[in-house]
GROMACS .gro file of C-alpha atoms in nm:
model
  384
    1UNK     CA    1  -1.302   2.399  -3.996
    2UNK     CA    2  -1.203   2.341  -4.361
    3UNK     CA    3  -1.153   2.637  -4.528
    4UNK     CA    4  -1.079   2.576  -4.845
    5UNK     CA    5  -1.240   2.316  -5.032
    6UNK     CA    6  -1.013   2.052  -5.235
    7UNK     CA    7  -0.653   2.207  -5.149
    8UNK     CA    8  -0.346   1.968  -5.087
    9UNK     CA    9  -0.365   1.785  -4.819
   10UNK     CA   10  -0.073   1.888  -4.624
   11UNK     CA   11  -0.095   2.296  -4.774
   12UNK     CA   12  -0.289   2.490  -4.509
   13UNK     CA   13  -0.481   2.848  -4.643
   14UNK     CA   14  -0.217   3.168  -4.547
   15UNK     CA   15  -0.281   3.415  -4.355
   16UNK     CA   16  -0.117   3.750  -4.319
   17UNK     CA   17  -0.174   4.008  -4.043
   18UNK     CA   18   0.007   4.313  -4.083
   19UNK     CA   19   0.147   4.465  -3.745
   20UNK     CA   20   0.316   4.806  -3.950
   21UNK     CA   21   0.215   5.095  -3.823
   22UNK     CA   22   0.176   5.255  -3.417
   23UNK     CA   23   0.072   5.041  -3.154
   24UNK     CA   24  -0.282   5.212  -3.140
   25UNK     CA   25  -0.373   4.979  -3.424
   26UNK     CA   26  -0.306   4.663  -3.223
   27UNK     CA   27  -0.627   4.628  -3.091
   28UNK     CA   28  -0.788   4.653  -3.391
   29UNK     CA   29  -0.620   4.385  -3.593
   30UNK     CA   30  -0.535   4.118  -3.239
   31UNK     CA   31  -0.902   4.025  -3.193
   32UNK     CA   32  -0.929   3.932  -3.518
   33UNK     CA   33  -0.634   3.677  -3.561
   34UNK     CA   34  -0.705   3.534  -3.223
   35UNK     CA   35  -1.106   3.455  -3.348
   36UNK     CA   36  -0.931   3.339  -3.677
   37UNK     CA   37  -0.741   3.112  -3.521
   38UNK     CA   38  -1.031   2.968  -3.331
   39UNK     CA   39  -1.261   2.964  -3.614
   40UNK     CA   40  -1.007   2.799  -3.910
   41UNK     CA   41  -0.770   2.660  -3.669
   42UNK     CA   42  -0.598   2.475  -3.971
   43UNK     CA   43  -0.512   2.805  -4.138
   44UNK     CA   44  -0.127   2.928  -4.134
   45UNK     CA   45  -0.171   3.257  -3.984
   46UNK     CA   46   0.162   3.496  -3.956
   47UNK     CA   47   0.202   3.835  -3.755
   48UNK     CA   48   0.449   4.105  -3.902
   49UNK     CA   49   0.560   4.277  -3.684
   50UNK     CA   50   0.777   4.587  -3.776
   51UNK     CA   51   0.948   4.637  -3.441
   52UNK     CA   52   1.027   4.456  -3.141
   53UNK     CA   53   0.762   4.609  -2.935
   54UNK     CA   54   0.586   4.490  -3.116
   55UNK     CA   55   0.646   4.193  -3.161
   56UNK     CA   56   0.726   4.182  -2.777
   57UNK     CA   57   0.298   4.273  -2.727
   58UNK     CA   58   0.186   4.007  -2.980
   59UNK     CA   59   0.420   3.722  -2.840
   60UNK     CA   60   0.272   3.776  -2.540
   61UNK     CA   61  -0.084   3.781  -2.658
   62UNK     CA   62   0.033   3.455  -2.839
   63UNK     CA   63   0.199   3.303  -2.519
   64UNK     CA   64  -0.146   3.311  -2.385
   65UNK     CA   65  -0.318   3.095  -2.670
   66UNK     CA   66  -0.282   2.675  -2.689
   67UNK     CA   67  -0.312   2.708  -3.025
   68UNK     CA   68   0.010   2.687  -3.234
   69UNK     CA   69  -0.160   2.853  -3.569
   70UNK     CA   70  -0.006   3.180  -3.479
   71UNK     CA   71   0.342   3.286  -3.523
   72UNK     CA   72   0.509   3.626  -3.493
   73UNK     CA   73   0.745   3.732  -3.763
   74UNK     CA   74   0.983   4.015  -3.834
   75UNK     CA   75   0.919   4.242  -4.117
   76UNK     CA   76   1.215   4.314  -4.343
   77UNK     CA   77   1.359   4.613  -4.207
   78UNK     CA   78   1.249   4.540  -3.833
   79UNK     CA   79   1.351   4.742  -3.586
   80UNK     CA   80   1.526   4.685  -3.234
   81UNK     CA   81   1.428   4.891  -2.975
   82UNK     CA   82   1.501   4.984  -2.659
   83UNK     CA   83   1.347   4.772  -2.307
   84UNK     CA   84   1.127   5.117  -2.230
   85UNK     CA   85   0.922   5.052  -2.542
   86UNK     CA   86   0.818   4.673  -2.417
   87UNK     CA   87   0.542   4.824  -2.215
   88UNK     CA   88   0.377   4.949  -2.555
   89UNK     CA   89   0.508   5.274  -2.544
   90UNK     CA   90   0.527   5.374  -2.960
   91UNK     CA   91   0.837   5.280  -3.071
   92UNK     CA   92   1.008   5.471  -3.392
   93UNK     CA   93   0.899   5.265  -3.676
   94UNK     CA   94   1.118   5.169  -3.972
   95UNK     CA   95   1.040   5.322  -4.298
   96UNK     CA   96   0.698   5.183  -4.425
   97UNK     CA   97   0.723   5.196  -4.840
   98UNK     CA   98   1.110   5.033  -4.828
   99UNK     CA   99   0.935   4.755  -4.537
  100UNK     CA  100   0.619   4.739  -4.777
  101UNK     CA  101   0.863   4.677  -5.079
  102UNK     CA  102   1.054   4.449  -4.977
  103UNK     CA  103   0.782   4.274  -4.774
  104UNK     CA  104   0.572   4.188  -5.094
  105UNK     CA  105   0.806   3.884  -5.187
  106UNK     CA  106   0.784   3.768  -4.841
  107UNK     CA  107   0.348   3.767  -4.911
  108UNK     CA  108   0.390   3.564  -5.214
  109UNK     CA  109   0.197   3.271  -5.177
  110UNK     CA  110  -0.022   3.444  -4.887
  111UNK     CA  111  -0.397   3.419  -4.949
  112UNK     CA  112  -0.513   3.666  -4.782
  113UNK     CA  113  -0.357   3.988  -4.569
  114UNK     CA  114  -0.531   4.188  -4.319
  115UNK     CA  115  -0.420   4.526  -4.212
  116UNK     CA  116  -0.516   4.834  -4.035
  117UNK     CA  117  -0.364   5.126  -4.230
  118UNK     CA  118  -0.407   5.257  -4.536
  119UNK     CA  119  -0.014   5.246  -4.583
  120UNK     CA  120  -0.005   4.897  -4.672
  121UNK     CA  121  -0.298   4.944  -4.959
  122UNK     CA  122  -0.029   5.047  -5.210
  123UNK     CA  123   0.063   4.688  -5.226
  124UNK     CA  124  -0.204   4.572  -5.457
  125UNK     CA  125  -0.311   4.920  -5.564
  126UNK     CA  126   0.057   4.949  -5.732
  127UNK     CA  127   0.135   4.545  -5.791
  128UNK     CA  128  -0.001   4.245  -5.948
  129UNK     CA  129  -0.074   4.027  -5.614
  130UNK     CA  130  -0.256   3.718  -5.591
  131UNK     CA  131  -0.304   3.816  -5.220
  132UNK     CA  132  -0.614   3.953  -5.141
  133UNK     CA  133  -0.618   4.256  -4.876
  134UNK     CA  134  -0.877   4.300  -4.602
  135UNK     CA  135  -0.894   4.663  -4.448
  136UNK     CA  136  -1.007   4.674  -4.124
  137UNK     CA  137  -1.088   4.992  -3.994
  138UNK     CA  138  -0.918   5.176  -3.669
  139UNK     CA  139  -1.084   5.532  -3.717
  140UNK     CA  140  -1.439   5.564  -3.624
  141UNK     CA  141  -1.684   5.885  -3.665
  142UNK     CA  142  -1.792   6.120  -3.855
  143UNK     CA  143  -1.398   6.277  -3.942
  144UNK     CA  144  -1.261   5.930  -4.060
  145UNK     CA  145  -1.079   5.951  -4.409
  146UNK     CA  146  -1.273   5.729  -4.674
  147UNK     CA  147  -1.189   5.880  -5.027
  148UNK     CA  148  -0.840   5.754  -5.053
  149UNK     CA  149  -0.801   5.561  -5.391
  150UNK     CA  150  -0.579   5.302  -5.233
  151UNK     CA  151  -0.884   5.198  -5.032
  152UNK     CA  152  -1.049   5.078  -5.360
  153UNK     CA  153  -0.774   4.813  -5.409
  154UNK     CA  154  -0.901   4.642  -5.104
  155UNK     CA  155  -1.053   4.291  -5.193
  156UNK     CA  156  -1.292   4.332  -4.820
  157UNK     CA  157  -1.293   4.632  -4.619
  158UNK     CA  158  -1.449   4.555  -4.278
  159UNK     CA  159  -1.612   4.874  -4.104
  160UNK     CA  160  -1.812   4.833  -3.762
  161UNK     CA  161  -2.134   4.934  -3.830
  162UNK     CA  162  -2.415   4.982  -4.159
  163UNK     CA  163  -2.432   5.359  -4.109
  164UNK     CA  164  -2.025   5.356  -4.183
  165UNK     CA  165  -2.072   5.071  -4.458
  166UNK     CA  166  -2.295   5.333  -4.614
  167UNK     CA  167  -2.029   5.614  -4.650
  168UNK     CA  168  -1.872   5.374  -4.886
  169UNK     CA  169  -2.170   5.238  -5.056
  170UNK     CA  170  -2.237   5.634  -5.111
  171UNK     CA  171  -1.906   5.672  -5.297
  172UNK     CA  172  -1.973   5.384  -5.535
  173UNK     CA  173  -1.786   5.087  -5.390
  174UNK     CA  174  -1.899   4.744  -5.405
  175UNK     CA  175  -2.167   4.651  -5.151
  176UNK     CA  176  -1.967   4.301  -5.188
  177UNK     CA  177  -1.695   4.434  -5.064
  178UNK     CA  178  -1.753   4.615  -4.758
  179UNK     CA  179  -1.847   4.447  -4.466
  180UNK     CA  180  -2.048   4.582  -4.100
  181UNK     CA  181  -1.864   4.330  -3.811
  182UNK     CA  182  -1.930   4.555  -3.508
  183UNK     CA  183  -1.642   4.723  -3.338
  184UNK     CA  184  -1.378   4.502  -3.324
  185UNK     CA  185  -1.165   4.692  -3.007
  186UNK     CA  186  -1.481   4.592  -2.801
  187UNK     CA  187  -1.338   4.224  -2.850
  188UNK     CA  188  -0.992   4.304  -2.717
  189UNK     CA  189  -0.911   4.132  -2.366
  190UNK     CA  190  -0.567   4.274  -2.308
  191UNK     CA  191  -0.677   4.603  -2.159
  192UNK     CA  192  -0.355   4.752  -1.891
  193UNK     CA  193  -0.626   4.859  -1.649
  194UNK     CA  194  -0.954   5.050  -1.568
  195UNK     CA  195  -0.886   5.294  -1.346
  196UNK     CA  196  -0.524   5.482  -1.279
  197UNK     CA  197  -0.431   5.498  -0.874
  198UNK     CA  198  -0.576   5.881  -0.768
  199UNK     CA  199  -0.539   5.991  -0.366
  200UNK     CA  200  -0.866   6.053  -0.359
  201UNK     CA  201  -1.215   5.973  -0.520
  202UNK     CA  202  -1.282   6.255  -0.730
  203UNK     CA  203  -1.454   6.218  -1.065
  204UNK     CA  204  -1.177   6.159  -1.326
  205UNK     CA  205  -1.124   6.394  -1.651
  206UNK     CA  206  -0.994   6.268  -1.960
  207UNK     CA  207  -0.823   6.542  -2.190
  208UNK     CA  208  -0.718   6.356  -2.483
  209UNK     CA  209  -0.675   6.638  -2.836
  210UNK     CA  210  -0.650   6.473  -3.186
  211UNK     CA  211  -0.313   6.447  -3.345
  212UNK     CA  212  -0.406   6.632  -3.592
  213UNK     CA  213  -0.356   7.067  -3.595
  214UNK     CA  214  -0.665   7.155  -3.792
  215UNK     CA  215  -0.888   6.931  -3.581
  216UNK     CA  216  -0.702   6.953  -3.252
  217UNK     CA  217  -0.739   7.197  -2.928
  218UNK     CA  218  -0.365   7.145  -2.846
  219UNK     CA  219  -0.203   7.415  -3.072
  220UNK     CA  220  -0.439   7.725  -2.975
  221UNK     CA  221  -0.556   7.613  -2.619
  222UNK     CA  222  -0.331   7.293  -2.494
  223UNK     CA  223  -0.100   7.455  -2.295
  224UNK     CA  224  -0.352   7.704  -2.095
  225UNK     CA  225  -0.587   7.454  -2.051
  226UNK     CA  226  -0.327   7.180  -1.853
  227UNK     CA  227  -0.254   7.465  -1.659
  228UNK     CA  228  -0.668   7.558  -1.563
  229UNK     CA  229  -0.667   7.155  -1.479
  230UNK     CA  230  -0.350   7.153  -1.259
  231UNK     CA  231  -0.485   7.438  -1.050
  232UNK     CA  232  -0.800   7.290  -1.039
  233UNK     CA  233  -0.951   7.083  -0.714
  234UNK     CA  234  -1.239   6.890  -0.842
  235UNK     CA  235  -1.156   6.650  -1.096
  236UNK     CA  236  -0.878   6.388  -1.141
  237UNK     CA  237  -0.728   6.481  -1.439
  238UNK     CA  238  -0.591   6.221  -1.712
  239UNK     CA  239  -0.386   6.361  -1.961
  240UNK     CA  240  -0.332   6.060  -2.207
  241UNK     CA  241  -0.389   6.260  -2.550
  242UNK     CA  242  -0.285   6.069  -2.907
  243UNK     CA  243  -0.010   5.910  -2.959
  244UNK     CA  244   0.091   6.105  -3.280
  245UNK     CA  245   0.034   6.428  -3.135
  246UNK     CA  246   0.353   6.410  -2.963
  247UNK     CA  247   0.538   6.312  -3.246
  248UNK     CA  248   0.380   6.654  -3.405
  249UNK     CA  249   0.361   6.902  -3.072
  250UNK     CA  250   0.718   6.958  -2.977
  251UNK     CA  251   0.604   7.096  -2.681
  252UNK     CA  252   0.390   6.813  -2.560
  253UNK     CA  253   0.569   6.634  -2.343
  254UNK     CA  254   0.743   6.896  -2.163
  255UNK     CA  255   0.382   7.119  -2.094
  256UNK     CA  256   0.234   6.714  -1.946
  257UNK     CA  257   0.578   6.680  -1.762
  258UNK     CA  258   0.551   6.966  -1.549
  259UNK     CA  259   0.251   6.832  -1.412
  260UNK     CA  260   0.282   6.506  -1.386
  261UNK     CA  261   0.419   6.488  -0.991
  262UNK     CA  262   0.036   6.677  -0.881
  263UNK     CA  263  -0.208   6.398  -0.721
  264UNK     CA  264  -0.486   6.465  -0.886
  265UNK     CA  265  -0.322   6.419  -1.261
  266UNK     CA  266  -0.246   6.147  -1.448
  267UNK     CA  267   0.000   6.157  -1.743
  268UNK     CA  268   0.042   5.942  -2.019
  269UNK     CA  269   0.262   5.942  -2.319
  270UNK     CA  270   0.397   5.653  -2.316
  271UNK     CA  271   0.194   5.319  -2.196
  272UNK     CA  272  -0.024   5.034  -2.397
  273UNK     CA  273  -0.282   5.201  -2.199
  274UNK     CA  274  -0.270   5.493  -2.390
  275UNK     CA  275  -0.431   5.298  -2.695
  276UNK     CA  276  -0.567   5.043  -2.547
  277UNK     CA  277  -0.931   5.146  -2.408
  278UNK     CA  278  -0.831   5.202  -2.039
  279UNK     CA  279  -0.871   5.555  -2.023
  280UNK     CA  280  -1.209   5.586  -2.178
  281UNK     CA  281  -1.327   5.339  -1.987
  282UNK     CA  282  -1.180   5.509  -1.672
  283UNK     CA  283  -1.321   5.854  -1.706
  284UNK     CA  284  -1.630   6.023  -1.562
  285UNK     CA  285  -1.630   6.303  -1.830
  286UNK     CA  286  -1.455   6.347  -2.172
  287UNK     CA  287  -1.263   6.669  -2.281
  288UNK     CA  288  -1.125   6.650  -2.605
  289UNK     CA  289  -1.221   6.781  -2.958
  290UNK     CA  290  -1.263   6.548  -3.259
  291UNK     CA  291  -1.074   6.227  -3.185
  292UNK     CA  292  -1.248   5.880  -3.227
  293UNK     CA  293  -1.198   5.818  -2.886
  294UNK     CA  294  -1.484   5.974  -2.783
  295UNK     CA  295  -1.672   5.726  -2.987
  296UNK     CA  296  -1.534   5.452  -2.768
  297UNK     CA  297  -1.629   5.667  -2.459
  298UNK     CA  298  -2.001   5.719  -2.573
  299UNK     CA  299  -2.052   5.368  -2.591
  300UNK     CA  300  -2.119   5.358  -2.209
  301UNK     CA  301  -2.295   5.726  -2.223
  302UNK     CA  302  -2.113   6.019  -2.008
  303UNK     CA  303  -2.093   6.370  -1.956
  304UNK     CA  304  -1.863   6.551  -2.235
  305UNK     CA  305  -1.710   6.872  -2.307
  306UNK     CA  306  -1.603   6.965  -2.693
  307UNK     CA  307  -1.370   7.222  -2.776
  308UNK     CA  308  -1.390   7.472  -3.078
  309UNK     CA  309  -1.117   7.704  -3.042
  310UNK     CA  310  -1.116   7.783  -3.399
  311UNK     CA  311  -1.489   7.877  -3.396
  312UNK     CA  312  -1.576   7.600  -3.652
  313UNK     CA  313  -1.980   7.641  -3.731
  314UNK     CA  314  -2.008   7.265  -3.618
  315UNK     CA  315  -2.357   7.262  -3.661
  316UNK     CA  316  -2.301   7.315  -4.018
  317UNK     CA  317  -2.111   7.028  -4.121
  318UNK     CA  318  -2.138   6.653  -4.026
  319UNK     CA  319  -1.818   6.620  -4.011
  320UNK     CA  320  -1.873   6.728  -3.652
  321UNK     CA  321  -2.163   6.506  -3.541
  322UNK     CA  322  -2.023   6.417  -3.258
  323UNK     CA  323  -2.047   6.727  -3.073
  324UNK     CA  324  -2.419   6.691  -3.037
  325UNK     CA  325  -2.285   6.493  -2.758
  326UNK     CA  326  -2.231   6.748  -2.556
  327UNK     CA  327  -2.124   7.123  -2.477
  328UNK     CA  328  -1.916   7.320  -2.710
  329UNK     CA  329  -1.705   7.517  -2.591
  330UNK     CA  330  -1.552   7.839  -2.816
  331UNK     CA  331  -1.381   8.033  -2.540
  332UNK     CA  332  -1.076   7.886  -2.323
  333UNK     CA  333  -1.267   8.093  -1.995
  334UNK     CA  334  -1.532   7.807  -2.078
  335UNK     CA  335  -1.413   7.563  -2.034
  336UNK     CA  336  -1.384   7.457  -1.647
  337UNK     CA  337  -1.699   7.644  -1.617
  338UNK     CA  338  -1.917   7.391  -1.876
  339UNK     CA  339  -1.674   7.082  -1.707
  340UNK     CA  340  -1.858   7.176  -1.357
  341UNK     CA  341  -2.198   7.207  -1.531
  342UNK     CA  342  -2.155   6.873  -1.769
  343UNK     CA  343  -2.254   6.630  -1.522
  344UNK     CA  344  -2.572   6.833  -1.422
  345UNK     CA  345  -2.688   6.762  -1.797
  346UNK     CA  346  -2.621   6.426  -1.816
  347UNK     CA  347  -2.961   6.325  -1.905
  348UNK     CA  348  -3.005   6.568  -2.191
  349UNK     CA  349  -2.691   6.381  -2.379
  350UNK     CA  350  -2.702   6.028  -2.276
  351UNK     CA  351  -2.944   5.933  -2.545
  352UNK     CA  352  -2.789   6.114  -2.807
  353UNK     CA  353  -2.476   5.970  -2.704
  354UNK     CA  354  -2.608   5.632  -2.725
  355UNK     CA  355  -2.784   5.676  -3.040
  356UNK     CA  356  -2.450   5.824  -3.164
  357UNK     CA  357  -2.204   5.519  -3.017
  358UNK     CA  358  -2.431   5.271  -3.164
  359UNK     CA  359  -2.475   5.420  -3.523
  360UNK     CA  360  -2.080   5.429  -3.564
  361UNK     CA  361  -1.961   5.128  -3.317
  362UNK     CA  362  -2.275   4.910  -3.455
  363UNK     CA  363  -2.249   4.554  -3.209
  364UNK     CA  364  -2.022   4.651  -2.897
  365UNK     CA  365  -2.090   4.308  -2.709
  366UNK     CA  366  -1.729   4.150  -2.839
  367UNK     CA  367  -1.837   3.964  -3.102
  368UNK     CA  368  -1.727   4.139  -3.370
  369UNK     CA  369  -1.372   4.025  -3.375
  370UNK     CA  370  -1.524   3.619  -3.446
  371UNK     CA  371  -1.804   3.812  -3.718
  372UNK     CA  372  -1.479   3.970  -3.913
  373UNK     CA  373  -1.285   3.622  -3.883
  374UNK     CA  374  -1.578   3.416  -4.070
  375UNK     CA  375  -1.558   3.755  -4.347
  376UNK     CA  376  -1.214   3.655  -4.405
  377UNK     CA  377  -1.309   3.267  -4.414
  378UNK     CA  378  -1.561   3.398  -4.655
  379UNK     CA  379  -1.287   3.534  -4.888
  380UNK     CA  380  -1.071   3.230  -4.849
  381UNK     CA  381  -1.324   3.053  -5.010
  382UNK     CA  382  -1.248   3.261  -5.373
  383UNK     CA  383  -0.871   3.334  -5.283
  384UNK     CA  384  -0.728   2.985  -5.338
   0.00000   0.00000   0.00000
């Protein structure tokens, strides 16, 4: 395909994707530059990665490709880390504003660059750049950020579905300029696996808190509740929460560790698989509080349990939409008491979950990573 009209013969259109940030945002931005490179196979299309895991998960991604229009690249300021990070545990990441900085010269003459964070938005929010950046979002629901200024600065911001695209449209942005593609993670063919190895067949759990403290179980009820699931007998339990959270809950790891040797529980702080859509797609029933995984879990409709230890009046705000999905739960001796009840009201939520999943996913049937590709064709049309 020719993407640009009337360039130089022998000077292909540039292409930037920007690999900066944890490894949760890998399957957001991957099925993207592999449809590019399907779709404008004569583009020059270069993955930054910031450290060598990195770069280690997108050469093999690469490795599996015949086409040569991808290359990996190190940011400035890349990082070397250890062997145990190879497996997509999230490595330490170098300092983003120095990598960004220095990284700008290294874009000159880049058409177009695509990341996943907001991070890399002060780029042409604070400099004069001929490139043009493409957001693509990683967040989904009804708690994802939208009023940062940087996100203005965006050239195309690509959201998965129209009810999202209208959060933006609602605060004034450029109907040009945002973009509904369809979940792009539904597109990603890299998953570890679908189900861990359990001794039995019990149902399996997922407990996976946000990150964050004012919108996570962890800080009040974490603790007490891995204990209630260790002594427990009727569920598999995978404990596989966000990847930040351990970087914020000093506690974390140890509380998970302590468990970890039981048959029935699954722990996870380290893997790809973490990130990667295995666990949501392995679980009979989702305990958690405001993460957007459970977005990616209602998408195939399940029982869930929400948890409101601060006593939030959810009904209140949209913020919390997503816990029409299920119970709420605003005492800890709740809990395994609404997990054995869940499944019984399957029926009641599966609708609502749908309804839910396909308002904020939009298309889930993998083709949004090629819809998003022929967006940024689109914009290398006016870029060069």
């Amino acid at each position: 395909m020719q993407v640009a009209e009337g360039r130089a013969q022998n000077e292909p259109a540039s292409i930037a994707f920007l690999f900066l940030g944890e490894t949760l945002l890998i399957p957001h931005l991957w099925p993207i530059a592999e449809a590019l490179a399907a779709e404008a196979p004569d583009c020059a299309i270069d993955l930054w990665a910031a450290t060598s895991a990195h770069e280690a998960l997108l050469a093999q991604f690469v490795g599996e490709r015949s086409s040569n229009g991808l290359r990996v690249r190190q940011t400035p300021g890349f990082r070397h880390v250890g062997d145990d990070f190879a497996v997509g545990r999230n490595p330490p990441l170098p300092p983003k504003l120095p990598m960004l900085a220095r990284l700008a010269s290294r874009l000159r003459g880049t058409n177009v660059a695509v990341c996943a964070e907001q991070t890399s938005l002060w780029l042409p929010t604070l400099l004069p750049m001929r490139t043009r950046f493409v957001k693509t979002s990683h967040g989904v629901g009804s708690m994802s950020a939208r009023d940062d200024r940087r996100r203005r600065s965006a050239a195309l911001t690509l959201v998965p579905s129209e009810r999202e695209r209208r959060t933006y449209l609602d605060r004034g942005m450029d109907p040009d300029r945002i973009r509904a593609t369809g979940y792009v993670k539904s597109g990603f063919r890299h998953r570890t696996h679908t189900r861990p190895f359990f001794a039995n067949d019990r149902p399996v759990l997922l407990y996976a808190p946000h990150w964050q403290r004012h919108r996570s179980s962890w800080w009040q009820w974490g603790r007490a509740l891995v204990e209630q699931l260790a002594r427990q007998d009727s569920w598999n339990v995978i404990l596989a929460p966000h990847q930040r959270l351990a970087e914020r809950a000093s506690n974390l790891r140890a509380v998970l560790e302590s468990v970890a040797a039981l048959p029935h529980v699954h722990v996870d702080l380290d893997s790809f698989a973490m990130v990667d859509g295995s666990y949501t797609a392995a679980a009979d029933l989702y305990l958690g509080d405001t993460s957007s995984q459970f977005v990616e879990f209602a998408a195939r409709p399940r029982p869930a349990v929400f948890l409101n230890p601060d006593g939030v009046d959810w009904r209140a705000d949209p913020s919390y939409a997503m816990w029409a999905c299920g119970t709420v739960i605003d005492r800890l001796d709740g809990v395994l008491p609404a997990i054995a009840e869940a499944p019984k009201l399957a029926d009641r939520y599966r609708n609502i979950q749908g309804a839910y999943a396909q308002d904020s996913l939009g298309d889930m049937s993998g083709a949004a990573p090629a819809v998003a590709a022929a967006a940024i064709v689109d914009l290398l049309q006016v870029s060069r």
